[in-house]
């Protein structure tokens, strides 16, 4: 037994908000997958904490998207009753946890971006998005600190940790371009001052990333070819598996509560 | 989850209502920076604190439990060290 997916009227602001909400939900879910599996108890708690930060951000963004859309959808419907093609998150955040280095490098790339992004969005003319940004910025600032400390230690640690960290950077690099991309639907919002232009965030992002990566005795790939598609619902094969788990309860027992 | 060869740290938190840093527990971390982060994640999740100290457990010199007779019992018989042997004049009021 299953329940049909919802329909969403993706006006530019709804689509924009859903994209950011999906980033937070999917990355938060990935971090939650570490629960009980992290290399040490302390890190198990840290990863779950960051996952909960992201889940909180997702809830606020879904709530706002639902309000703007005004069609009776809500945070649960957005999370549980959209198909993989309706998800708008970055390809980066849906990439599997892999080893600990892969999880940390993914977190490092995203948190570095999110921190710059939320700090910019505090000045949004949209008061709800600005308020969400003010709260999220403090969370992402901590995620930056946590993940960059680990990247330095993994890169400048043992031969094995260095190799794994470098593999993670090489494997995830092509997914970083999407964070700074815009399309026509976002351009209108940027022109009206509702959201910031992410292309301006790439130079400061690259500068900080480069500093940390070199401190870690690691290297960034020279290849700048970037993967894309997540923002339009064209995902890697990993997201469907993630959603089948995330949505299994509501898909199997529609409307179930406890 | 085993944590082989990872140093132990003692965690002290100063709570919201001031007072001194209080020992709250311990954790494993490879260095001071990560110990501080782990302390934040483990011991301040419910808004318990505004300041954290982490100290390597190895830096603590502890009294030997087997010496507690020599260390602490002599104080037990010296009740005159408590300020209870003088009368407070009524005019002083509540102290």
mmCIF file of C-alpha atoms in Angstrom:
data_model
loop_
_atom_site.group_PDB
_atom_site.id
_atom_site.type_symbol
_atom_site.label_atom_id
_atom_site.label_comp_id
_atom_site.label_asym_id
_atom_site.label_seq_id
_atom_site.Cartn_x
_atom_site.Cartn_y
_atom_site.Cartn_z
ATOM 1 C CA UNK A 1 0.000 0.000 0.000
ATOM 2 C CA UNK A 2 1.303 3.415 -0.827
ATOM 3 C CA UNK A 3 0.073 6.953 -1.046
ATOM 4 C CA UNK A 4 0.351 9.273 -4.017
ATOM 5 C CA UNK A 5 2.893 12.060 -4.001
ATOM 6 C CA UNK A 6 1.673 15.608 -3.501
ATOM 7 C CA UNK A 7 1.718 18.286 -6.156
ATOM 8 C CA UNK A 8 3.635 21.463 -5.471
ATOM 9 C CA UNK A 9 3.109 24.812 -7.191
ATOM 10 C CA UNK A 10 6.698 25.822 -7.573
ATOM 11 C CA UNK A 11 6.519 29.577 -7.830
ATOM 12 C CA UNK A 12 10.025 31.068 -7.636
ATOM 13 C CA UNK A 13 9.930 31.736 -3.878
ATOM 14 C CA UNK A 14 8.389 28.332 -3.061
ATOM 15 C CA UNK A 15 10.935 26.556 -5.252
ATOM 16 C CA UNK A 16 13.775 28.567 -3.767
ATOM 17 C CA UNK A 17 12.737 27.808 -0.199
ATOM 18 C CA UNK A 18 12.162 24.116 -0.931
ATOM 19 C CA UNK A 19 15.636 23.827 -2.456
ATOM 20 C CA UNK A 20 17.255 25.093 0.758
ATOM 21 C CA UNK A 21 14.918 23.044 2.941
ATOM 22 C CA UNK A 22 15.798 19.911 0.972
ATOM 23 C CA UNK A 23 19.533 20.603 1.364
ATOM 24 C CA UNK A 24 19.105 20.743 5.124
ATOM 25 C CA UNK A 25 16.796 17.721 5.389
ATOM 26 C CA UNK A 26 18.896 15.429 3.225
ATOM 27 C CA UNK A 27 22.220 16.353 4.801
ATOM 28 C CA UNK A 28 20.636 16.120 8.246
ATOM 29 C CA UNK A 29 19.338 12.657 7.381
ATOM 30 C CA UNK A 30 22.768 11.588 6.171
ATOM 31 C CA UNK A 31 24.281 12.687 9.489
ATOM 32 C CA UNK A 32 21.568 10.835 11.388
ATOM 33 C CA UNK A 33 22.659 7.637 9.630
ATOM 34 C CA UNK A 34 25.853 7.800 11.708
ATOM 35 C CA UNK A 35 23.885 7.494 14.924
ATOM 36 C CA UNK A 36 25.337 4.513 16.784
ATOM 37 C CA UNK A 37 28.032 3.981 14.142
ATOM 38 C CA UNK A 38 30.503 6.837 14.599
ATOM 39 C CA UNK A 39 34.144 6.000 15.372
ATOM 40 C CA UNK A 40 33.737 7.171 18.962
ATOM 41 C CA UNK A 41 30.909 8.092 21.296
ATOM 42 C CA UNK A 42 31.865 11.783 21.356
ATOM 43 C CA UNK A 43 31.682 12.015 17.583
ATOM 44 C CA UNK A 44 28.432 10.067 17.493
ATOM 45 C CA UNK A 45 26.854 12.825 19.595
ATOM 46 C CA UNK A 46 28.451 15.611 17.563
ATOM 47 C CA UNK A 47 27.147 14.242 14.256
ATOM 48 C CA UNK A 48 23.654 13.761 15.638
ATOM 49 C CA UNK A 49 23.716 17.300 17.052
ATOM 50 C CA UNK A 50 24.589 18.751 13.677
ATOM 51 C CA UNK A 51 21.933 16.587 12.041
ATOM 52 C CA UNK A 52 19.366 18.026 14.425
ATOM 53 C CA UNK A 53 20.509 21.579 13.648
ATOM 54 C CA UNK A 54 19.883 20.864 9.979
ATOM 55 C CA UNK A 55 16.545 19.193 10.633
ATOM 56 C CA UNK A 56 15.479 22.311 12.542
ATOM 57 C CA UNK A 57 16.452 24.502 9.620
ATOM 58 C CA UNK A 58 14.565 22.232 7.227
ATOM 59 C CA UNK A 59 11.404 22.423 9.338
ATOM 60 C CA UNK A 60 11.404 26.210 9.376
ATOM 61 C CA UNK A 61 12.042 26.412 5.652
ATOM 62 C CA UNK A 62 9.347 23.833 4.811
ATOM 63 C CA UNK A 63 6.927 25.688 7.050
ATOM 64 C CA UNK A 64 7.636 28.903 5.218
ATOM 65 C CA UNK A 65 7.386 27.256 1.791
ATOM 66 C CA UNK A 66 3.993 25.846 2.806
ATOM 67 C CA UNK A 67 2.813 29.259 3.919
ATOM 68 C CA UNK A 68 3.967 30.980 0.733
ATOM 69 C CA UNK A 69 2.478 28.247 -1.444
ATOM 70 C CA UNK A 70 -0.823 28.340 0.445
ATOM 71 C CA UNK A 71 -2.154 25.071 -0.993
ATOM 72 C CA UNK A 72 -2.543 23.059 2.178
ATOM 73 C CA UNK A 73 0.850 21.369 2.063
ATOM 74 C CA UNK A 74 2.920 21.291 5.219
ATOM 75 C CA UNK A 75 6.393 20.298 6.405
ATOM 76 C CA UNK A 76 5.472 16.607 6.706
ATOM 77 C CA UNK A 77 3.940 16.429 3.254
ATOM 78 C CA UNK A 78 6.976 18.110 1.714
ATOM 79 C CA UNK A 79 9.308 15.690 3.454
ATOM 80 C CA UNK A 80 7.356 12.453 3.200
ATOM 81 C CA UNK A 81 5.156 12.763 0.153
ATOM 82 C CA UNK A 82 7.377 14.008 -2.615
ATOM 83 C CA UNK A 83 8.999 11.701 -5.105
ATOM 84 C CA UNK A 84 12.731 11.727 -5.758
ATOM 85 C CA UNK A 85 12.257 13.880 -8.868
ATOM 86 C CA UNK A 86 10.454 16.489 -6.773
ATOM 87 C CA UNK A 87 13.385 16.867 -4.405
ATOM 88 C CA UNK A 88 15.498 19.940 -5.147
ATOM 89 C CA UNK A 89 18.565 19.469 -2.968
ATOM 90 C CA UNK A 90 22.184 19.766 -4.037
ATOM 91 C CA UNK A 91 23.781 16.567 -5.298
ATOM 92 C CA UNK A 92 26.542 17.102 -2.738
ATOM 93 C CA UNK A 93 24.340 16.538 0.309
ATOM 94 C CA UNK A 94 22.824 13.274 -0.938
ATOM 95 C CA UNK A 95 26.212 11.618 -1.499
ATOM 96 C CA UNK A 96 26.634 8.573 0.749
ATOM 97 C CA UNK A 97 28.428 8.887 4.074
ATOM 98 C CA UNK A 98 31.209 6.587 2.891
ATOM 99 C CA UNK A 99 33.991 6.574 5.448
ATOM 100 C CA UNK A 100 34.382 9.212 8.151
ATOM 101 C CA UNK A 101 36.646 11.325 5.921
ATOM 102 C CA UNK A 102 33.998 11.421 3.195
ATOM 103 C CA UNK A 103 31.343 12.551 5.662
ATOM 104 C CA UNK A 104 33.620 15.241 7.092
ATOM 105 C CA UNK A 105 34.739 16.587 3.723
ATOM 106 C CA UNK A 106 31.128 16.715 2.520
ATOM 107 C CA UNK A 107 30.208 18.571 5.721
ATOM 108 C CA UNK A 108 33.193 20.876 5.341
ATOM 109 C CA UNK A 109 32.321 21.843 1.743
ATOM 110 C CA UNK A 110 28.674 22.442 2.594
ATOM 111 C CA UNK A 111 29.108 24.129 5.979
ATOM 112 C CA UNK A 112 31.666 26.559 4.578
ATOM 113 C CA UNK A 113 29.135 27.524 1.929
ATOM 114 C CA UNK A 114 26.143 27.557 4.289
ATOM 115 C CA UNK A 115 27.932 29.826 6.718
ATOM 116 C CA UNK A 116 28.640 32.439 4.044
ATOM 117 C CA UNK A 117 25.164 31.973 2.624
ATOM 118 C CA UNK A 118 23.250 32.453 5.889
ATOM 119 C CA UNK A 119 25.409 35.390 6.891
ATOM 120 C CA UNK A 120 24.432 37.042 3.602
ATOM 121 C CA UNK A 121 20.769 36.083 3.913
ATOM 122 C CA UNK A 122 20.475 37.893 7.242
ATOM 123 C CA UNK A 123 20.117 40.988 5.080
ATOM 124 C CA UNK A 124 17.272 39.523 2.983
ATOM 125 C CA UNK A 125 14.296 41.830 2.467
ATOM 126 C CA UNK A 126 12.130 38.793 3.274
ATOM 127 C CA UNK A 127 11.812 38.979 7.054
ATOM 128 C CA UNK A 128 11.082 35.263 7.519
ATOM 129 C CA UNK A 129 14.109 34.168 5.510
ATOM 130 C CA UNK A 130 16.227 36.753 7.318
ATOM 131 C CA UNK A 131 15.078 35.384 10.686
ATOM 132 C CA UNK A 132 15.805 31.778 9.647
ATOM 133 C CA UNK A 133 19.218 32.960 8.435
ATOM 134 C CA UNK A 134 20.037 34.630 11.755
ATOM 135 C CA UNK A 135 19.436 31.407 13.619
ATOM 136 C CA UNK A 136 21.027 29.100 11.044
ATOM 137 C CA UNK A 137 24.175 31.179 10.794
ATOM 138 C CA UNK A 138 25.177 30.372 14.367
ATOM 139 C CA UNK A 139 24.641 26.675 13.716
ATOM 140 C CA UNK A 140 26.555 26.629 10.463
ATOM 141 C CA UNK A 141 29.434 28.583 12.043
ATOM 142 C CA UNK A 142 29.863 25.707 14.472
ATOM 143 C CA UNK A 143 29.595 23.118 11.685
ATOM 144 C CA UNK A 144 32.428 24.936 9.911
ATOM 145 C CA UNK A 145 34.618 24.797 12.968
ATOM 146 C CA UNK A 146 33.879 21.153 13.667
ATOM 147 C CA UNK A 147 34.403 19.908 10.116
ATOM 148 C CA UNK A 148 37.482 21.999 9.354
ATOM 149 C CA UNK A 149 39.219 20.868 12.541
ATOM 150 C CA UNK A 150 38.613 17.289 11.441
ATOM 151 C CA UNK A 151 39.759 17.897 7.858
ATOM 152 C CA UNK A 152 43.054 19.271 9.193
ATOM 153 C CA UNK A 153 43.522 16.302 11.512
ATOM 154 C CA UNK A 154 42.598 13.717 8.900
ATOM 155 C CA UNK A 155 44.793 15.275 6.220
ATOM 156 C CA UNK A 156 47.725 15.900 8.511
ATOM 157 C CA UNK A 157 47.220 12.711 10.509
ATOM 158 C CA UNK A 158 48.347 9.267 9.453
ATOM 159 C CA UNK A 159 49.147 8.059 5.962
ATOM 160 C CA UNK A 160 45.831 6.215 5.951
ATOM 161 C CA UNK A 161 43.736 9.183 7.098
ATOM 162 C CA UNK A 162 45.507 11.436 4.594
ATOM 163 C CA UNK A 163 44.747 9.042 1.756
ATOM 164 C CA UNK A 164 41.090 8.789 2.746
ATOM 165 C CA UNK A 165 40.683 12.556 3.119
ATOM 166 C CA UNK A 166 42.271 13.189 -0.272
ATOM 167 C CA UNK A 167 40.005 10.559 -1.867
ATOM 168 C CA UNK A 168 37.004 12.293 -0.329
ATOM 169 C CA UNK A 169 38.042 15.686 -1.700
ATOM 170 C CA UNK A 170 38.692 14.249 -5.163
ATOM 171 C CA UNK A 171 35.389 12.387 -5.163
ATOM 172 C CA UNK A 172 33.195 15.233 -3.919
ATOM 173 C CA UNK A 173 34.802 18.191 -5.645
ATOM 174 C CA UNK A 174 32.621 17.998 -8.759
ATOM 175 C CA UNK A 175 29.509 18.445 -6.605
ATOM 176 C CA UNK A 176 30.586 21.794 -5.159
ATOM 177 C CA UNK A 177 29.832 23.930 -8.218
ATOM 178 C CA UNK A 178 26.086 23.508 -7.831
ATOM 179 C CA UNK A 179 26.100 25.509 -4.570
ATOM 180 C CA UNK A 180 27.005 28.666 -6.472
ATOM 181 C CA UNK A 181 24.806 28.176 -9.540
ATOM 182 C CA UNK A 182 21.662 30.178 -10.264
ATOM 183 C CA UNK A 183 18.859 29.765 -12.759
ATOM 184 C CA UNK A 184 16.218 32.100 -14.177
ATOM 185 C CA UNK A 185 13.763 31.472 -11.379
ATOM 186 C CA UNK A 186 16.347 32.559 -8.798
ATOM 187 C CA UNK A 187 17.605 35.486 -10.818
ATOM 188 C CA UNK A 188 14.287 37.297 -10.369
ATOM 189 C CA UNK A 189 14.471 36.883 -6.592
ATOM 190 C CA UNK A 190 18.053 38.129 -6.564
ATOM 191 C CA UNK A 191 17.123 41.199 -8.608
ATOM 192 C CA UNK A 192 14.397 42.042 -6.119
ATOM 193 C CA UNK A 193 16.776 41.741 -3.135
ATOM 194 C CA UNK A 194 14.829 38.842 -1.638
ATOM 195 C CA UNK A 195 17.784 36.476 -1.826
ATOM 196 C CA UNK A 196 21.522 36.900 -2.281
ATOM 197 C CA UNK A 197 23.541 36.054 -5.367
ATOM 198 C CA UNK A 198 25.478 32.872 -4.505
ATOM 199 C CA UNK A 199 28.010 33.377 -7.297
ATOM 200 C CA UNK A 200 29.554 36.115 -5.157
ATOM 201 C CA UNK A 201 30.163 33.556 -2.398
ATOM 202 C CA UNK A 202 32.479 31.335 -4.408
ATOM 203 C CA UNK A 203 35.670 33.438 -4.118
ATOM 204 C CA UNK A 204 35.531 33.708 -0.292
ATOM 205 C CA UNK A 205 34.478 30.038 -0.069
ATOM 206 C CA UNK A 206 37.391 28.947 -2.242
ATOM 207 C CA UNK A 207 39.813 31.098 -0.276
ATOM 208 C CA UNK A 208 38.866 29.545 3.080
ATOM 209 C CA UNK A 209 38.668 26.029 1.654
ATOM 210 C CA UNK A 210 42.115 26.445 0.138
ATOM 211 C CA UNK A 211 43.582 27.646 3.432
ATOM 212 C CA UNK A 212 42.196 24.719 5.431
ATOM 213 C CA UNK A 213 43.041 22.143 2.764
ATOM 214 C CA UNK A 214 46.631 23.323 2.552
ATOM 215 C CA UNK A 215 46.949 23.337 6.337
ATOM 216 C CA UNK A 216 45.747 19.746 6.145
ATOM 217 C CA UNK A 217 48.532 19.006 3.626
ATOM 218 C CA UNK A 218 45.847 18.039 1.134
ATOM 219 C CA UNK A 219 45.232 19.362 -2.367
ATOM 220 C CA UNK A 220 42.199 20.549 -4.295
ATOM 221 C CA UNK A 221 41.667 19.011 -7.737
ATOM 222 C CA UNK A 222 42.706 21.210 -10.643
ATOM 223 C CA UNK A 223 39.778 19.956 -12.685
ATOM 224 C CA UNK A 224 36.909 22.453 -12.508
ATOM 225 C CA UNK A 225 34.276 20.426 -14.355
ATOM 226 C CA UNK A 226 31.172 20.487 -12.188
ATOM 227 C CA UNK A 227 28.219 18.129 -11.893
ATOM 228 C CA UNK A 228 24.696 19.567 -11.665
ATOM 229 C CA UNK A 229 21.036 18.585 -11.755
ATOM 230 C CA UNK A 230 19.896 18.367 -8.132
ATOM 231 C CA UNK A 231 18.156 21.737 -8.201
ATOM 232 C CA UNK A 232 15.981 20.465 -11.075
ATOM 233 C CA UNK A 233 15.277 17.069 -9.552
ATOM 234 C CA UNK A 234 17.877 15.128 -11.541
ATOM 235 C CA UNK A 235 19.604 13.224 -8.779
ATOM 236 C CA UNK A 236 22.286 10.626 -8.344
ATOM 237 C CA UNK A 237 21.137 7.063 -7.700
ATOM 238 C CA UNK A 238 21.689 7.554 -3.964
ATOM 239 C CA UNK A 239 18.764 9.854 -3.192
ATOM 240 C CA UNK A 240 16.059 7.323 -4.061
ATOM 241 C CA UNK A 241 17.488 4.845 -1.566
ATOM 242 C CA UNK A 242 17.713 7.535 1.094
ATOM 243 C CA UNK A 243 14.097 8.584 0.531
ATOM 244 C CA UNK A 244 12.793 5.030 0.568
ATOM 245 C CA UNK A 245 14.048 4.799 4.118
ATOM 246 C CA UNK A 246 13.124 8.338 5.176
ATOM 247 C CA UNK A 247 9.591 7.978 3.786
ATOM 248 C CA UNK A 248 8.888 4.318 4.462
ATOM 249 C CA UNK A 249 6.546 4.893 7.424
ATOM 250 C CA UNK A 250 4.307 7.442 5.727
ATOM 251 C CA UNK A 251 4.333 5.520 2.464
ATOM 252 C CA UNK A 252 3.373 2.271 4.210
ATOM 253 C CA UNK A 253 0.945 3.720 6.762
ATOM 254 C CA UNK A 254 -0.387 6.954 5.272
ATOM 255 C CA UNK A 255 -1.290 9.540 7.878
ATOM 256 C CA UNK A 256 -0.013 7.399 10.735
ATOM 257 C CA UNK A 257 0.697 9.318 13.926
ATOM 258 C CA UNK A 258 2.018 8.312 17.335
ATOM 259 C CA UNK B 1 32.816 1.717 20.691
ATOM 260 C CA UNK B 2 36.445 1.395 21.702
ATOM 261 C CA UNK B 3 38.573 4.499 21.993
ATOM 262 C CA UNK B 4 42.090 3.104 22.145
ATOM 263 C CA UNK B 5 44.952 5.462 22.969
ATOM 264 C CA UNK B 6 42.782 8.558 22.920
ATOM 265 C CA UNK B 7 43.487 10.821 25.904
ATOM 266 C CA UNK B 8 40.869 11.398 28.574
ATOM 267 C CA UNK B 9 39.742 14.947 29.488
ATOM 268 C CA UNK B 10 37.829 16.300 32.450
ATOM 269 C CA UNK B 11 35.076 18.769 31.641
ATOM 270 C CA UNK B 12 34.077 21.779 33.760
ATOM 271 C CA UNK B 13 31.051 23.939 32.980
ATOM 272 C CA UNK B 14 30.073 27.318 34.332
ATOM 273 C CA UNK B 15 26.303 27.416 34.331
ATOM 274 C CA UNK B 16 24.071 30.267 33.294
ATOM 275 C CA UNK B 17 23.537 31.475 36.826
ATOM 276 C CA UNK B 18 27.200 32.182 37.362
ATOM 277 C CA UNK B 19 29.130 30.596 40.224
ATOM 278 C CA UNK B 20 32.270 28.596 39.606
ATOM 279 C CA UNK B 21 33.078 26.076 36.900
ATOM 280 C CA UNK B 22 31.797 22.733 38.075
ATOM 281 C CA UNK B 23 33.062 19.296 37.132
ATOM 282 C CA UNK B 24 30.439 17.583 34.969
ATOM 283 C CA UNK B 25 32.180 14.525 33.568
ATOM 284 C CA UNK B 26 34.872 13.359 31.219
ATOM 285 C CA UNK B 27 35.351 12.448 27.566
ATOM 286 C CA UNK B 28 37.908 11.173 25.067
ATOM 287 C CA UNK B 29 39.507 13.456 22.480
ATOM 288 C CA UNK B 30 42.798 13.519 20.611
ATOM 289 C CA UNK B 31 43.646 17.115 21.561
ATOM 290 C CA UNK B 32 42.409 20.160 23.461
ATOM 291 C CA UNK B 33 40.523 21.760 20.569
ATOM 292 C CA UNK B 34 38.534 18.633 19.820
ATOM 293 C CA UNK B 35 37.987 18.056 23.533
ATOM 294 C CA UNK B 36 36.397 21.481 23.816
ATOM 295 C CA UNK B 37 34.155 20.766 20.818
ATOM 296 C CA UNK B 38 33.157 17.387 22.167
ATOM 297 C CA UNK B 39 32.408 18.940 25.562
ATOM 298 C CA UNK B 40 30.130 21.448 23.862
ATOM 299 C CA UNK B 41 28.332 18.659 21.998
ATOM 300 C CA UNK B 42 27.979 16.315 24.948
ATOM 301 C CA UNK B 43 27.528 18.516 28.000
ATOM 302 C CA UNK B 44 25.817 21.733 26.821
ATOM 303 C CA UNK B 45 23.085 20.384 24.549
ATOM 304 C CA UNK B 46 20.325 21.531 26.883
ATOM 305 C CA UNK B 47 21.658 24.991 27.539
ATOM 306 C CA UNK B 48 23.590 24.015 30.643
ATOM 307 C CA UNK B 49 26.487 26.361 30.275
ATOM 308 C CA UNK B 50 28.086 29.586 29.176
ATOM 309 C CA UNK B 51 31.719 28.610 29.612
ATOM 310 C CA UNK B 52 33.644 25.348 29.297
ATOM 311 C CA UNK B 53 37.037 24.251 30.600
ATOM 312 C CA UNK B 54 38.669 21.019 29.519
ATOM 313 C CA UNK B 55 41.654 19.683 31.409
ATOM 314 C CA UNK B 56 43.735 16.597 30.568
ATOM 315 C CA UNK B 57 42.833 13.998 33.165
ATOM 316 C CA UNK B 58 46.530 13.217 33.390
ATOM 317 C CA UNK B 59 47.152 16.772 34.651
ATOM 318 C CA UNK B 60 45.091 16.157 37.750
ATOM 319 C CA UNK B 61 46.939 15.114 40.898
ATOM 320 C CA UNK B 62 44.501 13.311 43.143
ATOM 321 C CA UNK B 63 44.653 12.398 46.781
ATOM 322 C CA UNK B 64 45.139 8.726 47.494
ATOM 323 C CA UNK B 65 41.958 7.101 48.828
ATOM 324 C CA UNK B 66 44.031 4.847 51.071
ATOM 325 C CA UNK B 67 45.365 7.939 52.856
ATOM 326 C CA UNK B 68 42.004 9.363 53.729
ATOM 327 C CA UNK B 69 42.530 8.681 57.427
ATOM 328 C CA UNK B 70 45.672 10.777 57.558
ATOM 329 C CA UNK B 71 44.310 13.385 55.176
ATOM 330 C CA UNK B 72 40.833 14.059 56.510
ATOM 331 C CA UNK B 73 40.126 12.503 59.875
ATOM 332 C CA UNK B 74 42.222 14.962 61.950
ATOM 333 C CA UNK B 75 39.820 17.747 60.905
ATOM 334 C CA UNK B 76 36.793 15.903 62.238
ATOM 335 C CA UNK B 77 37.726 16.386 65.906
ATOM 336 C CA UNK B 78 38.298 20.138 65.639
ATOM 337 C CA UNK B 79 34.823 21.490 65.962
ATOM 338 C CA UNK B 80 36.207 24.795 67.317
ATOM 339 C CA UNK B 81 37.161 25.659 63.752
ATOM 340 C CA UNK B 82 33.491 26.179 62.980
ATOM 341 C CA UNK B 83 32.342 29.717 63.909
ATOM 342 C CA UNK B 84 29.667 28.561 66.336
ATOM 343 C CA UNK B 85 31.221 29.457 69.705
ATOM 344 C CA UNK B 86 30.241 33.067 70.107
ATOM 345 C CA UNK B 87 26.962 34.883 70.684
ATOM 346 C CA UNK B 88 25.680 37.273 68.103
ATOM 347 C CA UNK B 89 24.046 40.389 69.675
ATOM 348 C CA UNK B 90 20.376 40.775 68.783
ATOM 349 C CA UNK B 91 21.050 44.219 67.261
ATOM 350 C CA UNK B 92 23.083 42.587 64.492
ATOM 351 C CA UNK B 93 19.986 40.889 63.160
ATOM 352 C CA UNK B 94 20.078 38.137 60.576
ATOM 353 C CA UNK B 95 23.557 37.305 59.335
#
